[in-house]
Short mmCIF file of C-alpha atoms in Angstrom, two decimals:
data_model
loop_
_atom_site.label_atom_id
_atom_site.label_comp_id
_atom_site.label_asym_id
_atom_site.label_seq_id
_atom_site.Cartn_x
_atom_site.Cartn_y
_atom_site.Cartn_z
CA UNK A 1 85.74 102.39 46.94
CA UNK A 2 89.44 102.19 46.16
CA UNK A 3 89.49 105.82 45.12
CA UNK A 4 87.81 107.08 48.27
CA UNK A 5 90.04 109.12 50.48
CA UNK A 6 90.90 107.17 53.64
CA UNK A 7 92.75 110.01 55.33
CA UNK A 8 92.13 113.60 54.34
CA UNK A 9 93.95 116.40 56.16
CA UNK A 10 93.15 120.02 55.26
CA UNK A 11 95.12 123.05 56.43
CA UNK A 12 96.07 121.41 59.71
CA UNK A 13 97.93 123.28 62.43
CA UNK A 14 99.01 121.64 65.69
CA UNK A 15 100.86 123.01 68.69
CA UNK A 16 101.82 122.09 72.23
CA UNK A 17 102.07 124.66 74.99
CA UNK A 18 101.67 127.57 72.63
CA UNK A 19 104.46 126.46 70.27
CA UNK A 20 103.19 125.50 66.83
CA UNK A 21 104.72 122.29 65.46
CA UNK A 22 102.72 121.81 62.26
CA UNK A 23 101.66 124.78 60.16
CA UNK A 24 99.03 124.55 57.40
CA UNK A 25 99.56 120.90 56.43
CA UNK A 26 97.30 119.36 53.79
CA UNK A 27 97.61 115.78 52.58
CA UNK A 28 95.46 112.80 51.74
CA UNK A 29 95.76 109.05 51.41
CA UNK A 30 93.50 107.12 49.06
CA UNK A 31 92.24 103.58 49.68
CA UNK A 32 94.88 100.95 48.85
CA UNK A 33 97.79 103.40 48.82
CA UNK A 34 101.06 102.90 50.70
CA UNK A 35 102.33 106.31 51.82
CA UNK A 36 105.42 107.14 53.86
CA UNK A 37 105.82 110.34 55.85
CA UNK A 38 109.51 111.15 55.99
CA UNK A 39 111.43 113.80 57.84
CA UNK A 40 114.24 114.48 60.26
CA UNK A 41 113.87 114.13 64.04
CA UNK A 42 111.72 116.96 65.31
CA UNK A 43 110.25 117.78 61.89
CA UNK A 44 106.71 117.11 63.14
CA UNK A 45 106.13 113.86 61.22
CA UNK A 46 105.14 111.82 64.30
CA UNK A 47 102.92 114.67 65.51
CA UNK A 48 101.15 114.57 62.14
CA UNK A 49 100.07 110.93 62.43
CA UNK A 50 99.34 111.23 66.15
CA UNK A 51 97.00 114.10 65.31
CA UNK A 52 95.36 112.07 62.54
CA UNK A 53 94.69 109.34 65.12
CA UNK A 54 93.21 111.81 67.60
CA UNK A 55 95.99 111.46 70.19
CA UNK A 56 96.99 115.11 69.81
CA UNK A 57 94.33 117.85 69.58
CA UNK A 58 94.27 120.06 66.50
CA UNK A 59 94.75 123.80 66.72
CA UNK A 60 93.24 124.58 63.31
CA UNK A 61 92.18 122.66 60.23
CA UNK A 62 90.20 119.52 59.52
CA UNK A 63 90.83 115.79 59.42
CA UNK A 64 88.52 113.25 57.78
CA UNK A 65 88.87 109.50 58.27
CA UNK A 66 87.04 107.30 55.73
CA UNK A 67 85.02 110.35 54.72
CA UNK A 68 83.83 111.15 58.28
CA UNK A 69 85.13 114.11 60.30
CA UNK A 70 87.57 112.69 62.87
CA UNK A 71 85.59 114.12 65.79
CA UNK A 72 82.53 112.10 64.75
CA UNK A 73 84.49 109.02 63.62
CA UNK A 74 83.54 105.95 65.70
CA UNK A 75 84.52 103.05 63.47
CA UNK A 76 88.01 102.71 65.01
CA UNK A 77 88.13 98.99 64.22
CA UNK A 78 88.98 100.09 60.64
CA UNK A 79 92.21 101.69 61.89
CA UNK A 80 95.17 99.64 63.12
CA UNK A 81 97.79 101.62 65.03
CA UNK A 82 101.35 100.42 65.50
CA UNK A 83 103.16 102.66 68.01
CA UNK A 84 106.92 103.10 68.11
CA UNK A 85 107.35 100.79 71.06
CA UNK A 86 105.44 98.74 73.60
CA UNK A 87 103.68 100.96 76.16
CA UNK A 88 105.38 101.82 79.41
CA UNK A 89 102.88 99.86 81.48
CA UNK A 90 104.61 96.50 81.73
CA UNK A 91 104.99 95.92 85.45
CA UNK A 92 103.16 92.59 85.16
CA UNK A 93 104.22 89.89 82.68
CA UNK A 94 102.01 89.48 79.62
CA UNK A 95 102.29 86.91 76.86
CA UNK A 96 102.62 87.73 73.18
CA UNK A 97 99.17 86.22 72.65
CA UNK A 98 97.62 88.45 75.33
CA UNK A 99 99.10 91.62 73.84
CA UNK A 100 97.96 90.68 70.33
CA UNK A 101 94.47 89.83 71.64
CA UNK A 102 94.08 93.51 72.66
CA UNK A 103 93.87 94.22 68.94
CA UNK A 104 90.51 92.43 68.81
CA UNK A 105 88.78 94.77 71.30
CA UNK A 106 87.98 97.43 68.72
CA UNK A 107 86.02 94.84 66.70
CA UNK A 108 84.51 92.97 69.61
CA UNK A 109 83.70 95.74 72.06
CA UNK A 110 84.41 95.59 75.78
CA UNK A 111 81.30 93.70 76.84
CA UNK A 112 81.62 90.57 74.72
CA UNK A 113 84.06 87.89 75.91
CA UNK A 114 86.73 86.59 73.60
CA UNK A 115 85.49 83.86 71.22
CA UNK A 116 86.90 81.42 68.70
CA UNK A 117 86.95 84.06 65.93
CA UNK A 118 89.19 86.20 68.16
CA UNK A 119 91.58 83.32 68.85
CA UNK A 120 91.77 82.51 65.13
CA UNK A 121 92.50 86.16 64.25
CA UNK A 122 95.28 86.31 66.88
CA UNK A 123 96.93 83.17 65.49
CA UNK A 124 96.65 84.43 61.92
CA UNK A 125 98.16 87.77 62.80
CA UNK A 126 101.07 86.10 64.60
CA UNK A 127 101.61 83.80 61.64
CA UNK A 128 101.76 86.84 59.33
CA UNK A 129 104.65 88.31 61.32
CA UNK A 130 106.34 84.92 61.89
CA UNK A 131 105.93 84.80 65.67
CA UNK A 132 103.32 82.08 66.15
CA UNK A 133 105.82 79.88 68.01
CA UNK A 134 106.24 82.66 70.62
CA UNK A 135 102.49 83.05 71.39
CA UNK A 136 102.87 81.85 75.00
CA UNK A 137 106.13 83.64 75.78
CA UNK A 138 106.26 86.81 77.89
CA UNK A 139 106.76 89.84 75.60
CA UNK A 140 109.57 91.06 77.84
CA UNK A 141 111.72 88.10 76.70
CA UNK A 142 111.48 89.11 73.01
CA UNK A 143 114.07 91.17 71.15
CA UNK A 144 113.22 94.77 70.19
CA UNK A 145 112.42 93.70 66.64
CA UNK A 146 110.20 90.85 67.78
CA UNK A 147 108.33 93.19 70.13
CA UNK A 148 107.77 95.52 67.19
CA UNK A 149 106.40 92.58 65.18
CA UNK A 150 104.10 91.74 68.11
CA UNK A 151 102.71 95.28 67.87
CA UNK A 152 102.05 94.95 64.14
CA UNK A 153 100.34 91.60 64.82
CA UNK A 154 98.17 93.34 67.42
CA UNK A 155 97.08 95.88 64.78
CA UNK A 156 96.54 93.18 62.11
CA UNK A 157 94.45 91.03 64.47
CA UNK A 158 91.62 93.60 64.30
CA UNK A 159 91.47 93.26 60.49
CA UNK A 160 91.84 97.00 59.86
CA UNK A 161 91.46 98.73 56.49
CA UNK A 162 94.10 101.31 57.34
CA UNK A 163 97.37 100.60 59.09
CA UNK A 164 99.17 103.54 60.71
CA UNK A 165 102.75 102.90 61.81
CA UNK A 166 105.03 105.21 63.78
CA UNK A 167 108.70 104.57 62.91
CA UNK A 168 108.21 100.81 62.62
CA UNK A 169 111.78 99.99 61.71
CA UNK A 170 113.66 102.20 64.17
CA UNK A 171 116.21 100.07 66.02
CA UNK A 172 114.92 96.79 64.53
CA UNK A 173 117.30 93.98 63.53
CA UNK A 174 117.57 92.98 59.85
CA UNK A 175 115.63 89.71 60.19
CA UNK A 176 112.72 91.49 61.86
CA UNK A 177 112.79 94.29 59.26
CA UNK A 178 112.32 91.72 56.51
CA UNK A 179 109.55 89.88 58.37
CA UNK A 180 108.00 93.31 58.84
CA UNK A 181 108.24 94.24 55.15
CA UNK A 182 106.71 90.87 54.20
CA UNK A 183 103.76 91.33 56.58
CA UNK A 184 103.12 94.87 55.31
CA UNK A 185 103.45 93.71 51.68
CA UNK A 186 100.81 91.05 52.25
CA UNK A 187 98.50 93.55 53.93
CA UNK A 188 98.89 95.99 51.00
CA UNK A 189 98.39 93.20 48.43
CA UNK A 190 95.08 92.42 50.15
CA UNK A 191 93.88 95.96 49.40
CA UNK A 192 94.89 97.52 52.73
CA UNK A 193 95.96 101.14 53.04
CA UNK A 194 99.22 101.94 54.86
CA UNK A 195 100.41 105.23 56.28
CA UNK A 196 103.77 105.06 57.99
CA UNK A 197 106.22 107.47 59.49
CA UNK A 198 109.88 106.71 58.97
CA UNK A 199 113.27 108.20 59.42
CA UNK A 200 114.67 105.88 56.77
CA UNK A 201 112.84 103.36 54.64
CA UNK A 202 115.30 100.45 54.52
CA UNK A 203 113.69 97.21 53.32
CA UNK A 204 110.26 98.89 53.24
CA UNK A 205 111.31 101.06 50.31
CA UNK A 206 109.94 98.83 47.48
CA UNK A 207 106.47 98.97 49.07
CA UNK A 208 106.20 102.75 49.23
CA UNK A 209 104.15 104.29 46.42
CA UNK A 210 104.34 107.88 47.57
CA UNK A 211 106.38 109.81 50.08
CA UNK A 212 105.49 113.00 51.93
CA UNK A 213 108.48 114.81 53.38
CA UNK A 214 107.78 116.98 56.42
CA UNK A 215 110.29 119.68 57.23
CA UNK A 216 109.90 122.24 60.01
CA UNK A 217 106.16 121.70 60.22
CA UNK A 218 105.50 122.06 56.49
CA UNK A 219 105.24 119.57 53.66
CA UNK A 220 108.47 120.04 51.74
CA UNK A 221 108.06 117.33 49.11
CA UNK A 222 105.38 114.95 47.89
CA UNK A 223 105.82 112.22 45.31
CA UNK A 224 108.28 109.44 44.57
CA UNK A 225 110.37 108.51 47.64
CA UNK A 226 113.53 110.64 47.47
CA UNK A 227 116.89 108.88 47.22
CA UNK A 228 118.91 108.99 50.42
CA UNK A 229 121.50 111.73 50.20
CA UNK A 230 125.20 111.81 51.10
CA UNK A 231 126.45 109.36 53.70
CA UNK A 232 122.85 108.28 54.40
CA UNK A 233 123.09 106.39 51.09
CA UNK A 234 125.91 104.14 52.34
CA UNK A 235 124.56 100.65 53.03
CA UNK A 236 126.58 100.42 56.24
CA UNK A 237 125.46 103.82 57.57
CA UNK A 238 124.02 103.29 61.03
CA UNK A 239 122.17 106.55 61.50
CA UNK A 240 123.64 107.89 64.66
CA UNK A 241 122.67 111.49 64.78
CA UNK A 242 124.02 114.21 66.98
CA UNK A 243 121.50 116.55 68.51
CA UNK A 244 119.82 118.86 66.04
CA UNK A 245 121.80 122.00 65.21
CA UNK A 246 120.76 124.92 67.41
CA UNK A 247 118.31 127.34 65.89
CA UNK A 248 119.79 129.98 63.66
CA UNK A 249 120.60 133.24 65.39
CA UNK A 250 117.03 134.61 65.17
CA UNK A 251 116.57 134.54 68.94
CA UNK A 252 119.64 136.63 69.66
CA UNK A 253 119.18 139.29 67.01
CA UNK A 254 119.64 142.71 68.56
CA UNK A 255 116.30 144.51 68.91
CA UNK A 256 117.25 147.20 66.39
CA UNK A 257 113.77 148.70 66.37
CA UNK A 258 114.04 149.51 70.05
CA UNK A 259 117.59 150.77 69.72
CA UNK A 260 116.55 153.34 67.15
CA UNK A 261 113.54 154.31 69.23
CA UNK A 262 115.67 155.32 72.20
CA UNK B 1 90.84 75.07 114.88
CA UNK B 2 88.02 74.98 117.45
CA UNK B 3 88.12 78.77 117.24
CA UNK B 4 85.84 78.64 114.23
CA UNK B 5 82.91 77.44 116.33
CA UNK B 6 82.37 81.10 117.24
CA UNK B 7 80.20 83.14 114.89
CA UNK B 8 82.47 86.18 115.07
CA UNK B 9 85.42 84.06 113.92
CA UNK B 10 83.44 82.71 110.96
CA UNK B 11 82.44 86.25 110.02
CA UNK B 12 86.06 87.33 110.31
CA UNK B 13 87.17 84.47 108.10
CA UNK B 14 84.54 85.10 105.41
CA UNK B 15 85.32 88.83 105.35
CA UNK B 16 89.04 88.14 105.07
CA UNK B 17 88.58 85.60 102.26
CA UNK B 18 86.41 87.98 100.20
CA UNK B 19 89.05 90.70 100.48
CA UNK B 20 91.92 88.27 99.94
CA UNK B 21 90.35 87.40 96.60
CA UNK B 22 89.19 90.86 95.49
CA UNK B 23 92.23 92.97 96.45
CA UNK B 24 94.79 91.24 94.16
CA UNK B 25 92.24 91.09 91.30
CA UNK B 26 92.24 94.89 91.37
CA UNK B 27 95.85 95.30 92.45
CA UNK B 28 97.23 93.61 89.35
CA UNK B 29 96.07 96.55 87.19
CA UNK B 30 97.64 99.03 89.60
CA UNK B 31 100.94 97.12 89.51
CA UNK B 32 100.80 96.93 85.72
CA UNK B 33 100.40 100.69 85.62
CA UNK B 34 103.26 101.14 88.08
CA UNK B 35 100.83 102.69 90.53
CA UNK B 36 101.51 100.17 93.30
CA UNK B 37 101.33 102.80 96.02
CA UNK B 38 98.07 104.37 94.94
CA UNK B 39 96.03 102.10 97.24
CA UNK B 40 98.07 103.35 100.17
CA UNK B 41 97.30 106.95 99.24
CA UNK B 42 93.60 106.27 98.88
CA UNK B 43 93.72 104.55 102.26
CA UNK B 44 95.00 107.82 103.72
CA UNK B 45 92.11 109.70 102.11
CA UNK B 46 89.60 107.13 103.37
CA UNK B 47 90.53 108.01 106.96
CA UNK B 48 88.96 111.42 106.46
CA UNK B 49 85.81 109.58 105.41
CA UNK B 50 85.92 107.53 108.62
CA UNK B 51 86.28 110.76 110.61
CA UNK B 52 83.29 112.29 108.83
CA UNK B 53 81.20 109.21 109.55
CA UNK B 54 82.08 109.14 113.26
CA UNK B 55 81.49 112.87 113.60
CA UNK B 56 78.05 112.68 111.97
CA UNK B 57 77.12 109.40 113.75
CA UNK B 58 76.76 107.65 110.39
CA UNK B 59 78.32 104.41 109.26
CA UNK B 60 82.05 105.11 108.81
CA UNK B 61 82.18 102.53 106.00
CA UNK B 62 79.71 104.40 103.81
CA UNK B 63 81.27 107.83 104.35
CA UNK B 64 84.73 106.28 103.77
CA UNK B 65 83.55 104.82 100.44
CA UNK B 66 82.20 108.23 99.37
CA UNK B 67 85.24 110.28 100.45
CA UNK B 68 87.82 107.84 99.11
CA UNK B 69 85.93 107.48 95.81
CA UNK B 70 85.97 111.26 95.46
CA UNK B 71 89.69 111.23 96.27
CA UNK B 72 90.38 108.45 93.76
CA UNK B 73 88.51 110.25 90.99
CA UNK B 74 90.46 113.41 91.83
CA UNK B 75 93.75 111.51 91.61
CA UNK B 76 92.69 110.00 88.27
CA UNK B 77 91.87 113.45 86.88
CA UNK B 78 95.31 114.70 87.98
CA UNK B 79 96.93 111.66 86.37
CA UNK B 80 95.07 112.27 83.09
CA UNK B 81 96.52 115.73 82.91
CA UNK B 82 99.87 113.94 82.97
CA UNK B 83 101.85 116.83 84.40
CA UNK B 84 104.84 116.43 86.70
CA UNK B 85 103.10 118.51 89.35
CA UNK B 86 100.76 115.51 89.72
CA UNK B 87 103.26 113.87 92.07
CA UNK B 88 103.14 116.81 94.43
CA UNK B 89 99.34 117.08 94.15
CA UNK B 90 99.08 113.42 95.22
CA UNK B 91 101.31 114.03 98.23
CA UNK B 92 99.15 116.97 99.32
CA UNK B 93 95.98 114.93 98.94
CA UNK B 94 97.35 111.95 100.90
CA UNK B 95 98.67 113.90 103.85
CA UNK B 96 95.58 116.08 103.86
CA UNK B 97 93.56 112.87 104.00
CA UNK B 98 95.30 111.30 106.97
CA UNK B 99 95.66 114.54 108.94
CA UNK B 100 92.01 115.39 108.31
CA UNK B 101 91.02 111.91 109.44
CA UNK B 102 92.97 112.05 112.70
CA UNK B 103 91.55 115.51 113.51
CA UNK B 104 87.96 114.53 112.69
CA UNK B 105 88.15 111.27 114.67
CA UNK B 106 89.52 113.33 117.59
CA UNK B 107 86.58 115.72 117.37
CA UNK B 108 84.00 112.93 117.39
CA UNK B 109 82.39 111.58 120.58
CA UNK B 110 84.19 108.29 120.25
CA UNK B 111 87.68 109.72 120.06
CA UNK B 112 89.70 107.00 121.76
CA UNK B 113 93.03 105.96 120.34
CA UNK B 114 91.76 102.40 120.16
CA UNK B 115 89.07 103.54 117.75
CA UNK B 116 91.63 105.16 115.47
CA UNK B 117 93.90 102.11 115.60
CA UNK B 118 90.93 99.93 114.65
CA UNK B 119 90.69 101.70 111.29
CA UNK B 120 94.41 102.10 110.70
CA UNK B 121 95.35 98.48 111.35
CA UNK B 122 92.07 96.60 111.03
CA UNK B 123 89.72 95.02 113.50
CA UNK B 124 88.44 91.89 111.92
CA UNK B 125 86.80 90.20 114.89
CA UNK B 126 84.48 93.16 115.47
CA UNK B 127 82.94 92.60 112.01
CA UNK B 128 79.16 92.72 112.48
CA UNK B 129 76.75 90.69 110.33
CA UNK B 130 75.75 93.93 108.58
CA UNK B 131 79.41 94.73 107.88
CA UNK B 132 79.85 91.28 106.43
CA UNK B 133 76.92 91.79 104.05
CA UNK B 134 78.39 95.09 102.83
CA UNK B 135 81.88 93.57 102.47
CA UNK B 136 80.56 90.57 100.54
CA UNK B 137 78.35 92.54 98.15
CA UNK B 138 81.03 95.14 97.39
CA UNK B 139 83.80 92.51 97.21
CA UNK B 140 81.86 90.40 94.72
CA UNK B 141 81.09 93.53 92.67
CA UNK B 142 84.80 94.41 92.52
CA UNK B 143 85.68 90.85 91.58
CA UNK B 144 83.07 90.73 88.81
CA UNK B 145 84.10 94.10 87.35
CA UNK B 146 87.80 93.22 87.39
CA UNK B 147 87.35 89.81 85.75
CA UNK B 148 84.57 90.67 83.28
CA UNK B 149 86.43 93.69 81.88
CA UNK B 150 89.86 92.07 82.05
CA UNK B 151 90.68 92.34 78.30
CA UNK B 152 89.68 96.01 78.17
CA UNK B 153 91.36 96.94 81.47
CA UNK B 154 94.48 95.05 80.41
CA UNK B 155 94.54 96.98 77.12
CA UNK B 156 94.14 100.33 78.90
CA UNK B 157 96.79 99.58 81.54
CA UNK B 158 99.20 98.03 79.04
CA UNK B 159 99.09 100.76 76.37
CA UNK B 160 96.68 103.61 77.01
CA UNK B 161 97.29 105.35 73.67
CA UNK B 162 96.63 102.18 71.72
CA UNK B 163 93.43 101.69 73.70
CA UNK B 164 92.33 105.22 72.77
CA UNK B 165 92.99 104.60 69.08
CA UNK B 166 91.00 101.35 69.40
CA UNK B 167 88.02 103.50 70.36
CA UNK B 168 87.77 102.04 73.88
CA UNK B 169 86.05 104.24 76.49
CA UNK B 170 89.41 104.85 78.18
CA UNK B 171 88.23 107.64 80.46
CA UNK B 172 85.26 105.60 81.72
CA UNK B 173 87.44 102.54 82.31
CA UNK B 174 89.95 104.65 84.24
CA UNK B 175 87.18 106.07 86.42
CA UNK B 176 85.84 102.56 86.98
CA UNK B 177 89.31 101.58 88.19
CA UNK B 178 89.51 104.62 90.47
CA UNK B 179 86.12 103.97 92.08
CA UNK B 180 86.84 100.23 92.43
CA UNK B 181 90.14 101.02 94.14
CA UNK B 182 88.31 103.23 96.63
CA UNK B 183 85.69 100.55 97.31
CA UNK B 184 88.34 97.86 97.80
CA UNK B 185 90.32 100.08 100.17
CA UNK B 186 87.25 100.76 102.25
CA UNK B 187 86.08 97.17 102.59
CA UNK B 188 89.65 96.01 103.32
CA UNK B 189 89.86 98.64 106.06
CA UNK B 190 88.13 96.11 108.36
CA UNK B 191 90.57 93.29 107.65
CA UNK B 192 94.03 94.73 107.28
CA UNK B 193 93.44 98.36 108.10
CA UNK B 194 93.99 101.47 105.99
CA UNK B 195 97.77 101.46 106.40
CA UNK B 196 98.14 97.90 105.14
CA UNK B 197 95.41 97.85 102.47
CA UNK B 198 97.85 98.39 99.64
CA UNK B 199 99.91 95.38 100.71
CA UNK B 200 97.01 93.02 100.05
CA UNK B 201 96.56 94.52 96.57
CA UNK B 202 100.22 94.44 95.61
CA UNK B 203 102.13 91.72 97.49
CA UNK B 204 100.19 88.71 96.09
CA UNK B 205 100.72 90.10 92.56
CA UNK B 206 104.43 90.62 93.19
CA UNK B 207 104.67 87.05 94.51
CA UNK B 208 102.74 85.52 91.60
CA UNK B 209 104.71 87.26 88.87
CA UNK B 210 107.94 85.67 90.05
CA UNK B 211 106.86 82.44 88.37
CA UNK B 212 104.13 83.32 85.85
CA UNK B 213 104.53 84.14 82.17
CA UNK B 214 101.24 85.82 81.29
CA UNK B 215 98.78 88.35 82.66
CA UNK B 216 95.89 85.94 83.14
CA UNK B 217 97.99 83.37 84.97
CA UNK B 218 99.47 86.12 87.18
CA UNK B 219 95.96 87.30 88.08
CA UNK B 220 94.81 83.76 88.90
CA UNK B 221 97.82 82.91 91.02
CA UNK B 222 97.74 86.28 92.81
CA UNK B 223 94.11 85.65 93.77
CA UNK B 224 95.02 82.19 95.09
CA UNK B 225 97.89 83.66 97.13
CA UNK B 226 95.65 86.47 98.43
CA UNK B 227 92.98 83.97 99.43
CA UNK B 228 95.51 81.69 101.13
CA UNK B 229 97.24 84.50 102.99
CA UNK B 230 93.94 85.96 104.22
CA UNK B 231 92.58 82.60 105.41
CA UNK B 232 95.83 81.55 107.05
CA UNK B 233 96.23 85.05 108.49
CA UNK B 234 92.94 84.81 110.38
CA UNK B 235 93.69 81.29 111.66
CA UNK B 236 97.30 81.97 112.66
CA UNK B 237 96.49 85.29 114.33
CA UNK B 238 93.78 83.62 116.39
CA UNK B 239 96.17 80.86 117.49
CA UNK B 240 99.11 83.06 118.43
CA UNK B 241 97.06 86.14 119.37
CA UNK B 242 98.43 88.68 116.88
CA UNK B 243 96.72 91.32 114.72
CA UNK B 244 95.04 89.49 111.81
CA UNK B 245 95.78 92.25 109.26
CA UNK B 246 99.49 92.39 109.94
CA UNK B 247 99.69 88.58 110.14
CA UNK B 248 98.03 88.27 106.73
CA UNK B 249 100.48 90.74 105.20
CA UNK B 250 103.48 88.97 106.78
CA UNK B 251 102.23 85.65 105.38
CA UNK B 252 101.79 87.18 101.91
CA UNK B 253 105.35 88.58 102.10
CA UNK B 254 106.54 85.14 103.19
CA UNK B 255 104.86 83.66 100.09
CA UNK B 256 106.67 86.28 97.99
CA UNK B 257 110.06 85.30 99.43
CA UNK B 258 109.44 81.56 99.06
CA UNK B 259 108.14 81.84 95.50
CA UNK B 260 111.03 84.12 94.48
CA UNK B 261 113.61 81.72 95.91
CA UNK B 262 111.85 78.67 94.47
CA UNK B 263 111.43 80.30 91.05
CA UNK B 264 115.07 81.32 90.99
CA UNK B 265 116.16 77.81 91.94
CA UNK B 266 114.01 76.19 89.24
CA UNK B 267 115.36 78.59 86.61
CA UNK B 268 118.96 77.92 87.62
CA UNK B 269 118.49 74.14 87.58
CA UNK B 270 116.78 74.31 84.19
CA UNK B 271 119.61 76.40 82.76
CA UNK B 272 122.21 73.96 84.13
CA UNK B 273 120.34 71.01 82.62
CA UNK B 274 120.05 72.62 79.19
CA UNK B 275 123.54 74.04 78.81
CA UNK B 276 126.42 71.58 78.78
CA UNK B 277 129.47 73.11 80.35
CA UNK B 278 131.81 74.38 77.69
CA UNK B 279 135.50 74.10 78.29
CA UNK B 280 137.33 77.08 76.87
CA UNK B 281 140.29 76.22 74.65
CA UNK B 282 143.60 77.20 76.17
CA UNK B 283 145.15 80.46 74.93
CA UNK B 284 148.59 78.93 74.66
CA UNK B 285 150.02 76.25 72.41
CA UNK B 286 150.44 73.13 74.43
CA UNK B 287 153.65 71.26 73.77
CA UNK B 288 153.73 67.58 74.41
#
């Protein structure tokens, strides 16, 4: 069971509005593995996991989840998704407990009311991320890092086998990052599989068994997590990036073929 | 209160209470999605349905349910596409709805202005026993759907992508919301009228969330405020001879103002009580 492939991506291509973002990507994650997808902003790393989760349609290629083609996959309770931030819909206050309880719906279904097993799972998940004392507080009053921990608790509450996280540590304070790493470590120690996207690994680094580096829509490296390079290696580096460099001059190359044709 | 010895007043009161309870139960999801004005738009579309009903000598309520449900599903499909042109498409649909309604009502046999006003601003005391049956059945259905599916609807409105990854039937739940909105608009047409329908869905929620901390408590309190405003609206309007719909909305807005002020006062007092006043040390060296 441990050797079964949990995520299997073969020759995947994805594009929006006619522009291809991922070209011919193949990768797989085995049961119990902790894999990080790394890459610069705009490399296509978030698109890759969003496509694996079915949020972005594929252009070409195949994705299997737990050995089932993604299109036919129905057992979504086995997958716990942790998005980058809390959804935009927050016009009405909601407590931490209410948000985490959403994580039980995949297990319970929409017709069955919440029972004692659901309440227990919510409390356990909040304990795992160290936020049980905030269960009755509105999520809007939490710090960014605590909100992120609420989202991981929501995913853990459904007792998934695979946890998929999109940039979990982006903009998260140090205390929350460590609470985060501890919760993920416990999940992995219990045999869980983790696939996460990150810009930098930070305190999650000791957990990562394998890294996949995405660059310009291709897989550029796969194996041991690469050491941070240059000023990224400084402990005090705060990762403020200017906008990506403009594309090389390909767009403005003179159409020499037409010039000669005239 | 001797007004409630009349049957028509009792019918008016029951109809208002059903809507006062059902409208905020649905409205909370619209507010959570930041779609507070969608009820207003569907109200515009429902007027075309009223026009169709009057023109064909059918019940305007039934044709309004059908037309506004079709409009709501159309709006939901535009929203799912998630394109910026959706905003403009909504505007076209809304103005098409109200203009179509006014023209169709004008073409019908019963084309008096009073008739049009009755649908735009409500006409509670003309509620017939048959109307009341329809309002009660549909109102209870809306209430049941909104409370029974609360966890799933909350999940969809709070984080639609997460709900999709959880394997929830997101599209079906969204269509359920769209159709329920149309039904609520149409039954509330009698009480507050199509131009004020949205207020009954949104204002009680806005008032409740000034003092609540969670989604469930907001929903409960909003329903209590909706019920209170609707009941008081009927009674007050009968006493001082004003339009019941507008009176209900004014009362709900009054509740919003009072609760906001009260909530703000409680928070300030609590903060004062918890934080002892700190005296800043002087910036200069004091010489004795």
